[in-house]
XYZ file of C-alpha atoms in Angstrom:
127
model
C -55.418 40.954 144.173
C -51.916 39.720 143.383
C -51.488 36.608 141.364
C -49.851 33.776 143.210
C -47.209 31.727 141.455
C -47.896 28.065 141.315
C -44.877 26.065 142.374
C -43.890 23.346 139.983
C -42.871 20.060 141.601
C -39.179 19.321 141.236
C -38.449 16.376 138.962
C -37.121 13.279 140.701
C -33.533 12.401 139.910
C -33.009 9.699 137.324
C -31.595 7.281 139.902
C -33.479 7.956 143.128
C -31.609 5.223 145.024
C -28.137 6.579 144.217
C -26.167 8.045 147.090
C -25.379 11.741 146.904
C -21.833 12.616 145.860
C -19.385 12.997 148.744
C -19.026 16.560 150.003
C -15.983 18.567 149.067
C -13.400 18.602 151.847
C -11.248 21.627 152.375
C -8.027 21.311 154.325
C -6.340 23.978 156.363
C -2.994 23.369 154.655
C -1.805 22.450 151.206
C -1.257 18.761 150.418
C 2.483 19.428 150.147
C 2.586 20.694 153.745
C 0.534 17.716 154.939
C 2.831 15.151 153.279
C 5.976 16.973 154.404
C 4.662 16.918 157.992
C 3.944 13.182 157.815
C 7.384 12.383 156.412
C 9.028 14.555 159.068
C 7.176 12.736 161.862
C 8.023 9.302 160.440
C 11.703 10.113 160.027
C 12.431 12.133 163.180
C 10.361 10.397 165.870
C 12.175 7.021 165.954
C 15.682 8.550 166.311
C 14.373 10.947 168.968
C 12.851 8.111 171.014
C 16.045 6.058 170.704
C 18.105 9.064 171.821
C 15.826 9.453 174.850
C 16.218 5.755 175.635
C 20.020 5.977 175.304
C 20.117 9.105 177.462
C 18.123 7.500 180.272
C 19.583 3.970 180.165
C 23.218 4.402 179.103
C 24.038 8.045 179.911
C 22.315 8.011 183.327
C 19.876 10.683 182.166
C 22.645 13.109 181.197
C 21.852 14.992 178.015
C 25.401 16.392 178.101
C 26.874 12.860 177.927
C 24.603 12.000 174.998
C 25.647 15.225 173.261
C 29.326 14.378 173.840
C 28.776 10.892 172.413
C 27.219 12.345 169.256
C 29.821 15.117 168.998
C 32.777 12.730 169.338
C 31.493 10.199 166.808
C 29.478 12.473 164.526
C 25.697 12.446 164.367
C 25.258 9.580 161.884
C 27.970 7.330 163.342
C 26.798 8.155 166.860
C 23.210 7.229 166.024
C 24.442 4.076 164.299
C 26.344 3.097 167.472
C 23.262 3.786 169.636
C 20.623 2.273 167.330
C 19.566 -1.206 168.494
C 20.066 -3.829 165.816
C 17.179 -6.174 164.970
C 17.455 -9.773 166.077
C 15.836 -12.979 164.908
C 13.973 -13.240 168.223
C 12.524 -9.731 167.788
C 11.423 -10.601 164.245
C 9.706 -13.772 165.484
C 7.920 -11.839 168.226
C 6.644 -9.211 165.776
C 5.611 -11.857 163.211
C 3.823 -13.886 165.896
C 1.961 -10.821 167.121
C 0.934 -9.875 163.564
C -0.354 -13.402 162.877
C -2.249 -13.447 166.181
C -3.924 -10.117 165.356
C -4.805 -11.293 161.833
C -6.383 -14.447 163.277
C -8.426 -12.359 165.724
C -9.668 -10.140 162.887
C -10.758 -13.118 160.815
C -12.067 -15.527 163.436
C -13.820 -13.439 166.081
C -17.509 -12.794 165.472
C -18.724 -9.249 165.137
C -21.275 -6.969 163.608
C -20.449 -5.215 160.310
C -19.864 -1.497 160.760
C -19.297 1.083 158.031
C -16.899 3.906 158.766
C -17.099 7.504 157.544
C -16.856 8.284 153.844
C -13.338 9.306 152.856
C -12.671 12.318 150.614
C -12.198 9.868 147.715
C -15.647 8.379 148.356
C -14.481 5.092 149.924
C -16.406 3.605 152.854
C -14.227 1.422 155.116
C -15.941 -1.651 156.556
C -15.049 -2.868 160.055
C -16.029 -5.896 162.052
């Protein structure tokens, strides 16, 4: 008859109420690639959208006319001529919208909701 091993109970952790450490997250790309992609999107998307707007509104949808505009003036000067300049009215509209949204966040009732744990271990709280 083979001897059976008696299993020893595992000791309880010192702080049984403590949350387990966040899991390790592995990304598909290096952090450098991730940050370079974000910066590229932030810097190239606004000029692209403004070029599309200019092409449709001012060049009657002609990409060739937009290209000629940029070629004749140079890319930077051409974009500067196309780029809409901010106005005081636009600033007031954006500020008013931001204040309205902040008031909604603070004043509307709602249940507290915890978001997913970030790789750094932070837990965002939403209302």
